[in-house]
């Protein structure tokens, strides 16, 4: 888990699902009342890391949760998600729509990958584009710590990527859930704050 030899050009900041429909005050989750102060604070914390990595030639990668539209635009929604978030409707997280996009303050992403499950590696082109870009180290941030972040990070780990997690650059709907997930993931990924990540990147 050592990042002592970190090479920015071979490093990607994986921003998990910081999309308008999840985070923006006019997005789908805000409409449904599923908001979190911890999650709302993330874009401002993550931005300096993204800016530092861009300046050193690294990669900013956006994973974007997607509800694939079927006939008449009705989205395919997994039963567990429909039960958890009954407010989701046609147009939410739709590819190309405003709600599906990475938050403006974190744009532009160098690579964007649609995801249809917790892990951004599941049935996606993520591993292919990472290998094509020459990326072997991934720094994770985004939402939710125990869901999309944890699942994608674990899949990266079993694919032999070096991994780190931003302890204050991830968020969940409950503080205790976030802290438990960080403790668990710290066994396979280097934990660091956003400020520590910026300092490390800028030292290269």
GROMACS .gro file of C-alpha atoms in nm:
model
  204
    1UNK     CA    1   0.000   0.000   0.000
    2UNK     CA    2   0.305   0.227  -0.007
    3UNK     CA    3   0.269   0.528  -0.237
    4UNK     CA    4   0.624   0.652  -0.178
    5UNK     CA    5   0.705   0.610  -0.546
    6UNK     CA    6   0.381   0.759  -0.675
    7UNK     CA    7   0.402   0.873  -1.036
    8UNK     CA    8   0.126   1.125  -1.115
    9UNK     CA    9   0.117   1.035  -1.485
   10UNK     CA   10   0.030   0.676  -1.387
   11UNK     CA   11  -0.221   0.778  -1.122
   12UNK     CA   12  -0.596   0.828  -1.144
   13UNK     CA   13  -0.828   1.004  -0.902
   14UNK     CA   14  -1.145   0.796  -0.914
   15UNK     CA   15  -1.441   1.021  -0.834
   16UNK     CA   16  -1.722   0.779  -0.757
   17UNK     CA   17  -2.069   0.905  -0.847
   18UNK     CA   18  -2.041   1.274  -0.756
   19UNK     CA   19  -2.317   1.349  -1.002
   20UNK     CA   20  -2.586   1.615  -1.014
   21UNK     CA   21  -2.869   1.371  -0.946
   22UNK     CA   22  -2.696   1.250  -0.629
   23UNK     CA   23  -2.552   1.572  -0.489
   24UNK     CA   24  -2.694   1.888  -0.649
   25UNK     CA   25  -2.977   2.069  -0.470
   26UNK     CA   26  -3.192   2.025  -0.782
   27UNK     CA   27  -3.102   1.662  -0.842
   28UNK     CA   28  -3.309   1.346  -0.800
   29UNK     CA   29  -3.190   1.262  -0.448
   30UNK     CA   30  -3.259   1.612  -0.316
   31UNK     CA   31  -3.605   1.592  -0.471
   32UNK     CA   32  -3.661   1.267  -0.283
   33UNK     CA   33  -3.526   1.403   0.046
   34UNK     CA   34  -3.219   1.177   0.048
   35UNK     CA   35  -2.954   1.431   0.140
   36UNK     CA   36  -2.645   1.432   0.361
   37UNK     CA   37  -2.432   1.720   0.486
   38UNK     CA   38  -2.126   1.496   0.467
   39UNK     CA   39  -2.189   1.423   0.101
   40UNK     CA   40  -2.267   1.787   0.020
   41UNK     CA   41  -1.925   1.890   0.155
   42UNK     CA   42  -1.729   1.650  -0.067
   43UNK     CA   43  -1.690   1.848  -0.394
   44UNK     CA   44  -1.504   2.134  -0.223
   45UNK     CA   45  -1.275   1.887  -0.045
   46UNK     CA   46  -1.202   1.677  -0.353
   47UNK     CA   47  -1.142   1.965  -0.596
   48UNK     CA   48  -0.790   2.055  -0.471
   49UNK     CA   49  -0.684   1.691  -0.516
   50UNK     CA   50  -0.821   1.683  -0.871
   51UNK     CA   51  -0.653   2.015  -0.952
   52UNK     CA   52  -0.317   1.903  -0.811
   53UNK     CA   53  -0.325   1.575  -1.002
   54UNK     CA   54  -0.423   1.746  -1.329
   55UNK     CA   55  -0.135   1.992  -1.287
   56UNK     CA   56   0.111   1.703  -1.254
   57UNK     CA   57  -0.018   1.517  -1.559
   58UNK     CA   58  -0.237   1.269  -1.375
   59UNK     CA   59  -0.587   1.151  -1.459
   60UNK     CA   60  -0.929   1.245  -1.324
   61UNK     CA   61  -1.177   0.962  -1.366
   62UNK     CA   62  -1.552   0.998  -1.317
   63UNK     CA   63  -1.767   0.692  -1.254
   64UNK     CA   64  -2.129   0.773  -1.321
   65UNK     CA   65  -2.417   0.572  -1.188
   66UNK     CA   66  -2.658   0.510  -1.472
   67UNK     CA   67  -3.023   0.412  -1.502
   68UNK     CA   68  -3.042   0.273  -1.853
   69UNK     CA   69  -3.365   0.378  -2.025
   70UNK     CA   70  -3.578   0.108  -2.184
   71UNK     CA   71  -3.893   0.144  -2.390
   72UNK     CA   72  -4.056   0.486  -2.365
   73UNK     CA   73  -3.759   0.599  -2.155
   74UNK     CA   74  -3.862   0.406  -1.846
   75UNK     CA   75  -3.542   0.319  -1.660
   76UNK     CA   76  -3.428  -0.028  -1.567
   77UNK     CA   77  -3.405  -0.014  -1.186
   78UNK     CA   78  -3.284  -0.305  -0.972
   79UNK     CA   79  -3.549  -0.420  -0.722
   80UNK     CA   80  -3.333  -0.342  -0.418
   81UNK     CA   81  -3.276   0.015  -0.541
   82UNK     CA   82  -3.643   0.066  -0.626
   83UNK     CA   83  -3.732  -0.035  -0.271
   84UNK     CA   84  -3.463   0.186  -0.119
   85UNK     CA   85  -3.524   0.491  -0.341
   86UNK     CA   86  -3.889   0.478  -0.458
   87UNK     CA   87  -3.870   0.840  -0.579
   88UNK     CA   88  -3.650   0.751  -0.876
   89UNK     CA   89  -3.830   0.812  -1.205
   90UNK     CA   90  -3.796   0.849  -1.581
   91UNK     CA   91  -3.505   1.078  -1.670
   92UNK     CA   92  -3.309   1.030  -1.347
   93UNK     CA   93  -2.945   0.926  -1.402
   94UNK     CA   94  -3.018   0.901  -1.774
   95UNK     CA   95  -2.707   0.895  -1.998
   96UNK     CA   96  -2.639   1.239  -2.142
   97UNK     CA   97  -2.884   1.416  -1.910
   98UNK     CA   98  -2.783   1.691  -1.669
   99UNK     CA   99  -2.848   1.473  -1.365
  100UNK     CA  100  -2.614   1.204  -1.493
  101UNK     CA  101  -2.319   1.441  -1.528
  102UNK     CA  102  -2.026   1.497  -1.296
  103UNK     CA  103  -2.076   1.808  -1.082
  104UNK     CA  104  -1.959   2.123  -1.260
  105UNK     CA  105  -1.701   2.213  -0.996
  106UNK     CA  106  -1.515   1.886  -1.055
  107UNK     CA  107  -1.517   1.895  -1.434
  108UNK     CA  108  -1.359   1.812  -1.664
  109UNK     CA  109  -1.295   1.442  -1.619
  110UNK     CA  110  -1.029   1.286  -1.839
  111UNK     CA  111  -1.214   0.955  -1.842
  112UNK     CA  112  -1.582   0.888  -1.771
  113UNK     CA  113  -1.734   0.545  -1.724
  114UNK     CA  114  -2.100   0.456  -1.682
  115UNK     CA  115  -2.176   0.211  -1.402
  116UNK     CA  116  -2.491   0.007  -1.347
  117UNK     CA  117  -2.404  -0.153  -1.012
  118UNK     CA  118  -2.207  -0.070  -0.697
  119UNK     CA  119  -1.875  -0.153  -0.860
  120UNK     CA  120  -1.769   0.058  -1.158
  121UNK     CA  121  -1.578  -0.245  -1.288
  122UNK     CA  122  -1.894  -0.453  -1.327
  123UNK     CA  123  -1.985  -0.490  -1.696
  124UNK     CA  124  -1.803  -0.167  -1.788
  125UNK     CA  125  -1.499  -0.053  -1.984
  126UNK     CA  126  -1.321   0.086  -1.676
  127UNK     CA  127  -1.039  -0.167  -1.657
  128UNK     CA  128  -0.980  -0.139  -2.032
  129UNK     CA  129  -0.942   0.240  -2.031
  130UNK     CA  130  -0.723   0.238  -1.721
  131UNK     CA  131  -0.483  -0.007  -1.885
  132UNK     CA  132  -0.484   0.189  -2.212
  133UNK     CA  133  -0.400   0.507  -2.019
  134UNK     CA  134  -0.112   0.338  -1.839
  135UNK     CA  135  -0.271   0.392  -1.497
  136UNK     CA  136  -0.163   0.158  -1.218
  137UNK     CA  137  -0.244   0.363  -0.907
  138UNK     CA  138  -0.593   0.473  -0.806
  139UNK     CA  139  -0.694   0.725  -0.540
  140UNK     CA  140  -1.060   0.687  -0.443
  141UNK     CA  141  -1.314   0.945  -0.335
  142UNK     CA  142  -1.688   0.998  -0.372
  143UNK     CA  143  -2.005   0.820  -0.260
  144UNK     CA  144  -2.106   0.619  -0.084
  145UNK     CA  145  -1.812   0.499   0.123
  146UNK     CA  146  -1.968   0.162   0.202
  147UNK     CA  147  -2.129   0.118  -0.143
  148UNK     CA  148  -1.989   0.237  -0.474
  149UNK     CA  149  -1.654   0.340  -0.326
  150UNK     CA  150  -1.598   0.017  -0.135
  151UNK     CA  151  -1.710  -0.211  -0.417
  152UNK     CA  152  -1.503  -0.037  -0.685
  153UNK     CA  153  -1.195  -0.013  -0.463
  154UNK     CA  154  -1.211  -0.382  -0.377
  155UNK     CA  155  -1.242  -0.473  -0.743
  156UNK     CA  156  -0.940  -0.252  -0.819
  157UNK     CA  157  -0.744  -0.427  -0.546
  158UNK     CA  158  -0.806  -0.775  -0.686
  159UNK     CA  159  -0.694  -0.642  -1.027
  160UNK     CA  160  -0.356  -0.546  -0.875
  161UNK     CA  161  -0.396  -0.168  -0.887
  162UNK     CA  162  -0.225   0.021  -0.606
  163UNK     CA  163  -0.502   0.191  -0.413
  164UNK     CA  164  -0.552   0.479  -0.173
  165UNK     CA  165  -0.867   0.622  -0.018
  166UNK     CA  166  -0.935   0.981   0.081
  167UNK     CA  167  -1.074   0.955   0.432
  168UNK     CA  168  -1.241   1.297   0.417
  169UNK     CA  169  -1.307   1.280   0.042
  170UNK     CA  170  -1.569   1.006   0.075
  171UNK     CA  171  -1.908   1.020   0.238
  172UNK     CA  172  -2.211   0.819   0.337
  173UNK     CA  173  -2.554   0.895   0.479
  174UNK     CA  174  -2.439   0.813   0.833
  175UNK     CA  175  -2.107   0.907   0.997
  176UNK     CA  176  -2.074   0.570   1.171
  177UNK     CA  177  -2.125   0.385   0.844
  178UNK     CA  178  -1.858   0.599   0.676
  179UNK     CA  179  -1.607   0.545   0.957
  180UNK     CA  180  -1.661   0.169   0.962
  181UNK     CA  181  -1.611   0.148   0.586
  182UNK     CA  182  -1.291   0.355   0.599
  183UNK     CA  183  -1.151   0.132   0.873
  184UNK     CA  184  -1.235  -0.177   0.670
  185UNK     CA  185  -1.095  -0.044   0.341
  186UNK     CA  186  -0.776   0.075   0.510
  187UNK     CA  187  -0.664  -0.287   0.523
  188UNK     CA  188  -0.623  -0.288   0.143
  189UNK     CA  189  -0.584   0.082   0.055
  190UNK     CA  190  -0.363   0.360   0.188
  191UNK     CA  191  -0.581   0.599   0.392
  192UNK     CA  192  -0.503   0.970   0.360
  193UNK     CA  193  -0.678   1.301   0.390
  194UNK     CA  194  -0.735   1.525   0.090
  195UNK     CA  195  -0.469   1.764   0.221
  196UNK     CA  196  -0.219   1.479   0.255
  197UNK     CA  197  -0.295   1.366  -0.100
  198UNK     CA  198  -0.237   1.717  -0.237
  199UNK     CA  199   0.095   1.741  -0.053
  200UNK     CA  200   0.206   1.402  -0.186
  201UNK     CA  201   0.111   1.484  -0.544
  202UNK     CA  202   0.272   1.827  -0.535
  203UNK     CA  203   0.596   1.677  -0.404
  204UNK     CA  204   0.640   1.480  -0.726
   0.00000   0.00000   0.00000
